Amino acid sequence: MSVSDAAITAEPYAADRAPSAPYGARFALTALSVGGLALGTGEFAAMGVLPDVATDIGVSIPAAGHMISAYALGVVVGAPLLAVLFAKAPRRALLVWLMLFFALGNLASAFAPGYLSLNAGRFVAGLPHGAYFGVAALVAASLVAPNKRAQAVSNVMLGLSAANVVGVPAATWLGQALGWRATFMAVAALGLLTAALVRAFLPAIAAAEGASARRELGAFAKPQVWFTLGVAAVGFGGMFAVYSYISPTLTEVTGLPARLVPVMLAVLGLGMIAGNIVGGMLADRALKATILGTLVWSAVVIGGFVYGSATLWTATINLFLIGACIAIGPALQTRLMDVAADAQTLAAALNHSAFNLANAIGAWLGGVAIAAGLGWTAPGWVGAGLALGGLALAGTSFWYEKRDSRQAASAR
């Protein structure tokens, strides 16, 4: 099989549009975006109530932090597993059940009596994460014209970006005011709200004709799928290298009082919202150029934080620009739709497994640099290197694709 894969299509949903949404595509896309808000809040709000959780269940803060890893593990396992198992399921019904399952996992977390049950609840809550985003992205793309696919995908992911500005601070405040269990109950309520909105505003959409678990597993045999997932896992890891250690960097290097760190995190979240919107628009105009350009942008602004963290004003601007690096998200999701051909559900879900892997890689390598005595700003250099690594993978992918296309054309 050639590296470029002969089955790549430029407009995978051009000939198979979804039925019209009952109240229009805008309401349908908003419903899907609320799901992103729920999932993003559920993933990151746990960090804000970590000390309270540790005190209540009687473990150390590092031990309580295992619930964050448990959720991430759920994402990595659940994304491919659920995408394959429910390949034939009607899309709207699948999205509704995924959000109900997410709500159940968060309710289990809220009522968990101890360490093991809490981690089990967080693992269950993470299982639907990647599958929801993958299926929601495909559904969103099917609701709009082919030349607006990436913008529709960015609309779904907008909820994930908004979670960092609205959902996470609100859930953290609620947990501090009423106890950490209230945080997970609120996230469960968001999951239930999403299920209701999706059921009300999305049309009934059948799975693609001929869909099957075996066909979805065919995504693993497509080299371009692996290239694209590699770009996500390596290239986007640069952002997480800085994000994971942003609090101590701001307090130790910038001199920011700890109470103002959430404000700076909100600034980064605003950058993510802006990057998500602009990234979708750019990807619809020039998909490959957007991927390459965003990786170059990431290397520059993430590496720039080594110097930008020195003062409050430069750190504020720099963090907004780092948040905008998420512009690559809609582009990579759309790229996977193209290269996965008839195995799009699995490939789209795996994208979020790759992003969680990026989180783990970035945080680990950034920590290694700090532990080596290179200082709190060292993750900036690590992040820039990861972005350049993603750029190299993307360039290699596009080169192979172009070469194989020329060989196929000359063989005719």
mmCIF file of N, CA and C in Angstrom, residues 264-382:
data_model
loop_
_atom_site.group_PDB
_atom_site.id
_atom_site.type_symbol
_atom_site.label_atom_id
_atom_site.label_comp_id
_atom_site.label_asym_id
_atom_site.label_seq_id
_atom_site.Cartn_x
_atom_site.Cartn_y
_atom_site.Cartn_z
ATOM 1 N N MET A 264 -4.443 34.353 34.320
ATOM 2 C CA MET A 264 -3.548 34.091 33.194
ATOM 3 C C MET A 264 -3.963 32.838 32.437
ATOM 4 N N LEU A 265 -4.493 31.855 33.161
ATOM 5 C CA LEU A 265 -4.994 30.662 32.492
ATOM 6 C C LEU A 265 -6.209 30.997 31.621
ATOM 7 N N ALA A 266 -7.007 31.958 32.086
ATOM 8 C CA ALA A 266 -8.147 32.407 31.284
ATOM 9 C C ALA A 266 -7.674 33.104 30.019
ATOM 10 N N VAL A 267 -6.564 33.845 30.121
ATOM 11 C CA VAL A 267 -5.982 34.497 28.941
ATOM 12 C C VAL A 267 -5.573 33.440 27.921
ATOM 13 N N LEU A 268 -4.922 32.387 28.400
ATOM 14 C CA LEU A 268 -4.546 31.296 27.505
ATOM 15 C C LEU A 268 -5.789 30.660 26.875
ATOM 16 N N GLY A 269 -6.852 30.537 27.677
ATOM 17 C CA GLY A 269 -8.093 29.988 27.159
ATOM 18 C C GLY A 269 -8.718 30.861 26.082
ATOM 19 N N LEU A 270 -8.632 32.169 26.252
ATOM 20 C CA LEU A 270 -9.141 33.084 25.217
ATOM 21 C C LEU A 270 -8.343 32.926 23.922
ATOM 22 N N GLY A 271 -7.044 32.721 24.066
ATOM 23 C CA GLY A 271 -6.216 32.464 22.884
ATOM 24 C C GLY A 271 -6.633 31.179 22.190
ATOM 25 N N MET A 272 -7.027 30.175 22.964
ATOM 26 C CA MET A 272 -7.485 28.917 22.385
ATOM 27 C C MET A 272 -8.786 29.106 21.600
ATOM 28 N N ILE A 273 -9.683 29.929 22.138
ATOM 29 C CA ILE A 273 -10.936 30.194 21.427
ATOM 30 C C ILE A 273 -10.645 30.891 20.103
ATOM 31 N N ALA A 274 -9.802 31.920 20.151
ATOM 32 C CA ALA A 274 -9.455 32.656 18.930
ATOM 33 C C ALA A 274 -8.762 31.739 17.922
ATOM 34 N N GLY A 275 -7.809 30.943 18.395
ATOM 35 C CA GLY A 275 -7.083 30.043 17.505
ATOM 36 C C GLY A 275 -7.985 28.998 16.892
ATOM 37 N N ASN A 276 -8.937 28.516 17.670
ATOM 38 C CA ASN A 276 -9.863 27.504 17.174
ATOM 39 C C ASN A 276 -10.714 28.042 16.030
ATOM 40 N N ILE A 277 -11.218 29.258 16.198
ATOM 41 C CA ILE A 277 -12.065 29.874 15.170
ATOM 42 C C ILE A 277 -11.256 30.163 13.908
ATOM 43 N N VAL A 278 -10.120 30.819 14.088
ATOM 44 C CA VAL A 278 -9.286 31.181 12.936
ATOM 45 C C VAL A 278 -8.728 29.931 12.266
ATOM 46 N N GLY A 279 -8.352 28.938 13.061
ATOM 47 C CA GLY A 279 -7.795 27.701 12.511
ATOM 48 C C GLY A 279 -8.779 26.995 11.597
ATOM 49 N N GLY A 280 -10.058 26.972 11.975
ATOM 50 C CA GLY A 280 -11.065 26.354 11.123
ATOM 51 C C GLY A 280 -11.232 27.082 9.803
ATOM 52 N N MET A 281 -11.225 28.408 9.852
ATOM 53 C CA MET A 281 -11.370 29.205 8.637
ATOM 54 C C MET A 281 -10.180 28.991 7.698
ATOM 55 N N LEU A 282 -8.977 28.996 8.272
ATOM 56 C CA LEU A 282 -7.775 28.828 7.456
ATOM 57 C C LEU A 282 -7.698 27.420 6.862
ATOM 58 N N ALA A 283 -8.098 26.419 7.654
ATOM 59 C CA ALA A 283 -8.030 25.041 7.166
ATOM 60 C C ALA A 283 -8.957 24.819 5.981
ATOM 61 N N ASP A 284 -10.105 25.501 5.958
ATOM 62 C CA ASP A 284 -11.015 25.372 4.822
ATOM 63 C C ASP A 284 -10.431 26.013 3.565
ATOM 64 N N ARG A 285 -9.538 26.975 3.737
ATOM 65 C CA ARG A 285 -8.909 27.637 2.594
ATOM 66 C C ARG A 285 -7.687 26.871 2.093
ATOM 67 N N ALA A 286 -6.857 26.404 3.017
ATOM 68 C CA ALA A 286 -5.624 25.703 2.638
ATOM 69 C C ALA A 286 -5.228 24.777 3.790
ATOM 70 N N LEU A 287 -5.673 23.530 3.715
ATOM 71 C CA LEU A 287 -5.523 22.603 4.831
ATOM 72 C C LEU A 287 -4.062 22.328 5.173
ATOM 73 N N LYS A 288 -3.284 21.915 4.183
ATOM 74 C CA LYS A 288 -1.887 21.552 4.460
ATOM 75 C C LYS A 288 -1.071 22.756 4.903
ATOM 76 N N ALA A 289 -1.299 23.901 4.272
ATOM 77 C CA ALA A 289 -0.561 25.111 4.654
ATOM 78 C C ALA A 289 -0.890 25.516 6.086
ATOM 79 N N THR A 290 -2.139 25.292 6.503
ATOM 80 C CA THR A 290 -2.533 25.627 7.870
ATOM 81 C C THR A 290 -1.810 24.733 8.871
ATOM 82 N N ILE A 291 -1.698 23.447 8.562
ATOM 83 C CA ILE A 291 -0.985 22.532 9.464
ATOM 84 C C ILE A 291 0.479 22.932 9.596
ATOM 85 N N LEU A 292 1.125 23.155 8.459
ATOM 86 C CA LEU A 292 2.546 23.529 8.489
ATOM 87 C C LEU A 292 2.740 24.889 9.158
ATOM 88 N N GLY A 293 1.898 25.853 8.802
ATOM 89 C CA GLY A 293 2.042 27.203 9.358
ATOM 90 C C GLY A 293 1.796 27.234 10.855
ATOM 91 N N THR A 294 0.821 26.466 11.317
ATOM 92 C CA THR A 294 0.524 26.449 12.747
ATOM 93 C C THR A 294 1.668 25.833 13.544
ATOM 94 N N LEU A 295 2.326 24.833 12.988
ATOM 95 C CA LEU A 295 3.462 24.217 13.675
ATOM 96 C C LEU A 295 4.648 25.172 13.750
ATOM 97 N N VAL A 296 4.872 25.933 12.693
ATOM 98 C CA VAL A 296 5.927 26.961 12.740
ATOM 99 C C VAL A 296 5.577 28.005 13.792
ATOM 100 N N TRP A 297 4.331 28.458 13.775
ATOM 101 C CA TRP A 297 3.832 29.421 14.766
ATOM 102 C C TRP A 297 4.054 28.874 16.178
ATOM 103 N N SER A 298 3.724 27.615 16.387
ATOM 104 C CA SER A 298 3.867 27.004 17.705
ATOM 105 C C SER A 298 5.314 27.018 18.171
ATOM 106 N N ALA A 299 6.228 26.645 17.287
ATOM 107 C CA ALA A 299 7.644 26.626 17.653
ATOM 108 C C ALA A 299 8.118 28.016 18.079
ATOM 109 N N VAL A 300 7.664 29.042 17.372
ATOM 110 C CA VAL A 300 8.111 30.408 17.648
ATOM 111 C C VAL A 300 7.554 30.916 18.978
ATOM 112 N N VAL A 301 6.234 30.815 19.169
ATOM 113 C CA VAL A 301 5.628 31.414 20.363
ATOM 114 C C VAL A 301 5.886 30.590 21.618
ATOM 115 N N ILE A 302 5.978 29.269 21.486
ATOM 116 C CA ILE A 302 6.286 28.438 22.658
ATOM 117 C C ILE A 302 7.739 28.641 23.072
ATOM 118 N N GLY A 303 8.655 28.638 22.094
ATOM 119 C CA GLY A 303 10.051 28.926 22.411
ATOM 120 C C GLY A 303 10.218 30.335 22.946
ATOM 121 N N GLY A 304 9.384 31.269 22.454
ATOM 122 C CA GLY A 304 9.464 32.657 22.910
ATOM 123 C C GLY A 304 9.100 32.833 24.362
ATOM 124 N N PHE A 305 8.375 31.860 24.943
ATOM 125 C CA PHE A 305 7.988 31.989 26.344
ATOM 126 C C PHE A 305 9.193 31.912 27.270
ATOM 127 N N VAL A 306 10.294 31.368 26.796
ATOM 128 C CA VAL A 306 11.527 31.354 27.587
ATOM 129 C C VAL A 306 11.907 32.783 27.975
ATOM 130 N N TYR A 307 11.690 33.718 27.055
ATOM 131 C CA TYR A 307 11.997 35.126 27.308
ATOM 132 C C TYR A 307 10.743 35.919 27.685
ATOM 133 N N GLY A 308 9.600 35.535 27.107
ATOM 134 C CA GLY A 308 8.369 36.273 27.362
ATOM 135 C C GLY A 308 7.871 36.158 28.782
ATOM 136 N N SER A 309 8.277 35.124 29.501
ATOM 137 C CA SER A 309 7.819 34.940 30.878
ATOM 138 C C SER A 309 8.483 35.891 31.859
ATOM 139 N N ALA A 310 9.421 36.704 31.393
ATOM 140 C CA ALA A 310 10.192 37.571 32.286
ATOM 141 C C ALA A 310 9.347 38.676 32.906
ATOM 142 N N THR A 311 8.366 39.211 32.188
ATOM 143 C CA THR A 311 7.525 40.295 32.699
ATOM 144 C C THR A 311 6.056 39.930 32.540
ATOM 145 N N LEU A 312 5.203 40.587 33.298
ATOM 146 C CA LEU A 312 3.778 40.283 33.278
ATOM 147 C C LEU A 312 3.165 40.562 31.920
ATOM 148 N N TRP A 313 3.515 41.700 31.310
ATOM 149 C CA TRP A 313 2.896 42.069 30.033
ATOM 150 C C TRP A 313 3.303 41.131 28.908
ATOM 151 N N THR A 314 4.586 40.831 28.831
ATOM 152 C CA THR A 314 5.025 39.924 27.764
ATOM 153 C C THR A 314 4.499 38.507 27.993
ATOM 154 N N ALA A 315 4.404 38.096 29.271
ATOM 155 C CA ALA A 315 3.868 36.770 29.569
ATOM 156 C C ALA A 315 2.396 36.679 29.180
ATOM 157 N N THR A 316 1.643 37.757 29.428
ATOM 158 C CA THR A 316 0.218 37.774 29.079
ATOM 159 C C THR A 316 0.021 37.632 27.581
ATOM 160 N N ILE A 317 0.752 38.428 26.817
ATOM 161 C CA ILE A 317 0.643 38.355 25.354
ATOM 162 C C ILE A 317 1.083 36.985 24.852
ATOM 163 N N ASN A 318 2.199 36.510 25.409
ATOM 164 C CA ASN A 318 2.761 35.229 24.968
ATOM 165 C C ASN A 318 1.797 34.072 25.237
ATOM 166 N N LEU A 319 1.145 34.092 26.391
ATOM 167 C CA LEU A 319 0.220 33.010 26.719
ATOM 168 C C LEU A 319 -0.992 33.008 25.783
ATOM 169 N N PHE A 320 -1.479 34.188 25.429
ATOM 170 C CA PHE A 320 -2.588 34.266 24.473
ATOM 171 C C PHE A 320 -2.161 33.641 23.143
ATOM 172 N N LEU A 321 -0.952 33.957 22.705
ATOM 173 C CA LEU A 321 -0.451 33.417 21.431
ATOM 174 C C LEU A 321 -0.218 31.916 21.512
ATOM 175 N N ILE A 322 0.218 31.424 22.677
ATOM 176 C CA ILE A 322 0.400 29.979 22.846
ATOM 177 C C ILE A 322 -0.956 29.273 22.789
ATOM 178 N N GLY A 323 -1.963 29.868 23.413
ATOM 179 C CA GLY A 323 -3.307 29.297 23.349
ATOM 180 C C GLY A 323 -3.801 29.170 21.918
ATOM 181 N N ALA A 324 -3.422 30.135 21.081
ATOM 182 C CA ALA A 324 -3.854 30.121 19.678
ATOM 183 C C ALA A 324 -3.258 28.953 18.899
ATOM 184 N N CYS A 325 -2.258 28.268 19.477
ATOM 185 C CA CYS A 325 -1.666 27.106 18.797
ATOM 186 C C CYS A 325 -2.681 25.993 18.578
ATOM 187 N N ILE A 326 -3.800 26.045 19.293
ATOM 188 C CA ILE A 326 -4.826 25.016 19.123
ATOM 189 C C ILE A 326 -5.477 25.116 17.746
ATOM 190 N N ALA A 327 -5.116 26.130 16.982
ATOM 191 C CA ALA A 327 -5.616 26.264 15.609
ATOM 192 C C ALA A 327 -5.327 25.012 14.779
ATOM 193 N N ILE A 328 -4.341 24.238 15.187
ATOM 194 C CA ILE A 328 -4.012 23.030 14.423
ATOM 195 C C ILE A 328 -5.059 21.939 14.619
ATOM 196 N N GLY A 329 -5.867 22.015 15.684
ATOM 197 C CA GLY A 329 -6.835 20.976 15.992
ATOM 198 C C GLY A 329 -7.847 20.712 14.880
ATOM 199 N N PRO A 330 -8.604 21.730 14.424
ATOM 200 C CA PRO A 330 -9.562 21.493 13.335
ATOM 201 C C PRO A 330 -8.893 21.020 12.053
ATOM 202 N N ALA A 331 -7.684 21.518 11.787
ATOM 203 C CA ALA A 331 -6.976 21.129 10.563
ATOM 204 C C ALA A 331 -6.608 19.645 10.597
ATOM 205 N N LEU A 332 -6.091 19.169 11.732
ATOM 206 C CA LEU A 332 -5.714 17.757 11.838
ATOM 207 C C LEU A 332 -6.945 16.853 11.819
ATOM 208 N N GLN A 333 -8.027 17.307 12.468
ATOM 209 C CA GLN A 333 -9.247 16.496 12.451
ATOM 210 C C GLN A 333 -9.776 16.349 11.024
ATOM 211 N N THR A 334 -9.738 17.443 10.266
ATOM 212 C CA THR A 334 -10.197 17.407 8.881
ATOM 213 C C THR A 334 -9.259 16.572 8.017
ATOM 214 N N ARG A 335 -7.985 16.671 8.258
ATOM 215 C CA ARG A 335 -7.004 15.869 7.535
ATOM 216 C C ARG A 335 -7.266 14.375 7.734
ATOM 217 N N LEU A 336 -7.608 13.993 8.959
ATOM 218 C CA LEU A 336 -7.912 12.597 9.230
ATOM 219 C C LEU A 336 -9.149 12.140 8.468
ATOM 220 N N MET A 337 -10.125 13.010 8.320
ATOM 221 C CA MET A 337 -11.302 12.662 7.515
ATOM 222 C C MET A 337 -10.892 12.327 6.089
ATOM 223 N N ASP A 338 -9.933 13.068 5.575
ATOM 224 C CA ASP A 338 -9.494 12.862 4.199
ATOM 225 C C ASP A 338 -8.698 11.571 4.033
ATOM 226 N N VAL A 339 -7.755 11.351 4.938
ATOM 227 C CA VAL A 339 -6.840 10.223 4.735
ATOM 228 C C VAL A 339 -7.411 8.899 5.218
ATOM 229 N N ALA A 340 -8.454 8.926 6.060
ATOM 230 C CA ALA A 340 -9.012 7.683 6.583
ATOM 231 C C ALA A 340 -9.963 7.021 5.612
ATOM 232 N N ALA A 341 -10.416 7.742 4.594
ATOM 233 C CA ALA A 341 -11.340 7.204 3.589
ATOM 234 C C ALA A 341 -12.575 6.606 4.250
ATOM 235 N N ASP A 342 -12.764 5.281 4.173
ATOM 236 C CA ASP A 342 -13.986 4.667 4.697
ATOM 237 C C ASP A 342 -13.847 4.203 6.148
ATOM 238 N N ALA A 343 -12.807 4.647 6.851
ATOM 239 C CA ALA A 343 -12.628 4.297 8.263
ATOM 240 C C ALA A 343 -12.545 5.565 9.108
ATOM 241 N N GLN A 344 -13.429 6.512 8.796
ATOM 242 C CA GLN A 344 -13.311 7.832 9.385
ATOM 243 C C GLN A 344 -13.661 7.891 10.867
ATOM 244 N N THR A 345 -14.596 7.091 11.315
ATOM 245 C CA THR A 345 -15.013 7.176 12.718
ATOM 246 C C THR A 345 -13.859 6.831 13.648
ATOM 247 N N LEU A 346 -13.172 5.739 13.380
ATOM 248 C CA LEU A 346 -12.043 5.345 14.216
ATOM 249 C C LEU A 346 -10.929 6.378 14.138
ATOM 250 N N ALA A 347 -10.603 6.820 12.921
ATOM 251 C CA ALA A 347 -9.513 7.776 12.762
ATOM 252 C C ALA A 347 -9.812 9.078 13.489
ATOM 253 N N ALA A 348 -11.058 9.569 13.368
ATOM 254 C CA ALA A 348 -11.424 10.828 14.027
ATOM 255 C C ALA A 348 -11.365 10.682 15.539
ATOM 256 N N ALA A 349 -11.785 9.547 16.067
ATOM 257 C CA ALA A 349 -11.725 9.322 17.508
ATOM 258 C C ALA A 349 -10.277 9.222 17.989
ATOM 259 N N LEU A 350 -9.429 8.571 17.195
ATOM 260 C CA LEU A 350 -8.023 8.414 17.573
ATOM 261 C C LEU A 350 -7.300 9.749 17.677
ATOM 262 N N ASN A 351 -7.808 10.766 16.979
ATOM 263 C CA ASN A 351 -7.191 12.089 17.046
ATOM 264 C C ASN A 351 -7.119 12.578 18.488
ATOM 265 N N HIS A 352 -8.142 12.277 19.268
ATOM 266 C CA HIS A 352 -8.175 12.756 20.649
ATOM 267 C C HIS A 352 -7.355 11.861 21.572
ATOM 268 N N SER A 353 -7.158 10.619 21.186
ATOM 269 C CA SER A 353 -6.172 9.796 21.881
ATOM 270 C C SER A 353 -4.782 10.375 21.660
ATOM 271 N N ALA A 354 -4.530 10.830 20.429
ATOM 272 C CA ALA A 354 -3.228 11.420 20.106
ATOM 273 C C ALA A 354 -2.998 12.709 20.887
ATOM 274 N N PHE A 355 -4.052 13.520 21.047
ATOM 275 C CA PHE A 355 -3.908 14.760 21.805
ATOM 276 C C PHE A 355 -3.635 14.471 23.277
ATOM 277 N N ASN A 356 -4.245 13.420 23.814
ATOM 278 C CA ASN A 356 -3.954 13.055 25.200
ATOM 279 C C ASN A 356 -2.536 12.506 25.338
ATOM 280 N N LEU A 357 -2.070 11.811 24.311
ATOM 281 C CA LEU A 357 -0.681 11.361 24.307
ATOM 282 C C LEU A 357 0.261 12.560 24.248
ATOM 283 N N ALA A 358 -0.137 13.583 23.484
ATOM 284 C CA ALA A 358 0.644 14.825 23.419
ATOM 285 C C ALA A 358 0.756 15.458 24.800
ATOM 286 N N ASN A 359 -0.337 15.414 25.546
ATOM 287 C CA ASN A 359 -0.342 15.944 26.912
ATOM 288 C C ASN A 359 0.686 15.220 27.761
ATOM 289 N N ALA A 360 0.691 13.880 27.663
ATOM 290 C CA ALA A 360 1.616 13.079 28.467
ATOM 291 C C ALA A 360 3.066 13.317 28.053
ATOM 292 N N ILE A 361 3.314 13.362 26.736
ATOM 293 C CA ILE A 361 4.684 13.557 26.237
ATOM 294 C C ILE A 361 5.211 14.925 26.634
ATOM 295 N N GLY A 362 4.390 15.962 26.404
ATOM 296 C CA GLY A 362 4.828 17.322 26.709
ATOM 297 C C GLY A 362 5.108 17.513 28.181
ATOM 298 N N ALA A 363 4.199 17.034 29.030
ATOM 299 C CA ALA A 363 4.373 17.190 30.474
ATOM 300 C C ALA A 363 5.604 16.430 30.966
ATOM 301 N N TRP A 364 5.811 15.226 30.432
ATOM 302 C CA TRP A 364 6.954 14.409 30.875
ATOM 303 C C TRP A 364 8.278 15.049 30.475
ATOM 304 N N LEU A 365 8.408 15.433 29.213
ATOM 305 C CA LEU A 365 9.667 16.009 28.749
ATOM 306 C C LEU A 365 9.932 17.368 29.398
ATOM 307 N N GLY A 366 8.880 18.155 29.606
ATOM 308 C CA GLY A 366 9.058 19.427 30.297
ATOM 309 C C GLY A 366 9.550 19.200 31.714
ATOM 310 N N GLY A 367 9.005 18.188 32.386
ATOM 311 C CA GLY A 367 9.445 17.865 33.736
ATOM 312 C C GLY A 367 10.877 17.366 33.775
ATOM 313 N N VAL A 368 11.259 16.601 32.759
ATOM 314 C CA VAL A 368 12.639 16.123 32.679
ATOM 315 C C VAL A 368 13.612 17.301 32.593
ATOM 316 N N ALA A 369 13.262 18.296 31.775
ATOM 317 C CA ALA A 369 14.119 19.476 31.616
ATOM 318 C C ALA A 369 14.249 20.250 32.922
ATOM 319 N N ILE A 370 13.138 20.389 33.646
ATOM 320 C CA ILE A 370 13.171 21.105 34.925
ATOM 321 C C ILE A 370 13.980 20.322 35.943
ATOM 322 N N ALA A 371 13.759 19.002 36.001
ATOM 323 C CA ALA A 371 14.482 18.165 36.957
ATOM 324 C C ALA A 371 15.979 18.153 36.687
ATOM 325 N N ALA A 372 16.352 18.411 35.428
ATOM 326 C CA ALA A 372 17.774 18.439 35.067
ATOM 327 C C ALA A 372 18.444 19.742 35.487
ATOM 328 N N GLY A 373 17.674 20.634 36.096
ATOM 329 C CA GLY A 373 18.240 21.890 36.579
ATOM 330 C C GLY A 373 18.308 22.985 35.539
ATOM 331 N N LEU A 374 17.528 22.872 34.467
ATOM 332 C CA LEU A 374 17.567 23.867 33.398
ATOM 333 C C LEU A 374 16.635 25.050 33.645
ATOM 334 N N GLY A 375 15.881 25.006 34.744
ATOM 335 C CA GLY A 375 15.047 26.140 35.118
ATOM 336 C C GLY A 375 13.604 25.990 34.691
ATOM 337 N N TRP A 376 12.736 26.845 35.243
ATOM 338 C CA TRP A 376 11.302 26.773 34.965
ATOM 339 C C TRP A 376 10.954 27.127 33.526
ATOM 340 N N THR A 377 11.817 27.872 32.858
ATOM 341 C CA THR A 377 11.528 28.252 31.473
ATOM 342 C C THR A 377 11.967 27.192 30.463
ATOM 343 N N ALA A 378 12.675 26.169 30.925
ATOM 344 C CA ALA A 378 13.186 25.140 30.011
ATOM 345 C C ALA A 378 12.095 24.445 29.194
ATOM 346 N N PRO A 379 10.878 24.243 29.738
ATOM 347 C CA PRO A 379 9.834 23.629 28.910
ATOM 348 C C PRO A 379 9.527 24.400 27.629
ATOM 349 N N GLY A 380 9.857 25.692 27.597
ATOM 350 C CA GLY A 380 9.670 26.465 26.372
ATOM 351 C C GLY A 380 10.527 25.923 25.239
ATOM 352 N N TRP A 381 11.785 25.603 25.544
ATOM 353 C CA TRP A 381 12.668 25.029 24.526
ATOM 354 C C TRP A 381 12.206 23.624 24.144
ATOM 355 N N VAL A 382 11.781 22.860 25.146
ATOM 356 C CA VAL A 382 11.265 21.514 24.868
ATOM 357 C C VAL A 382 10.055 21.598 23.942
#
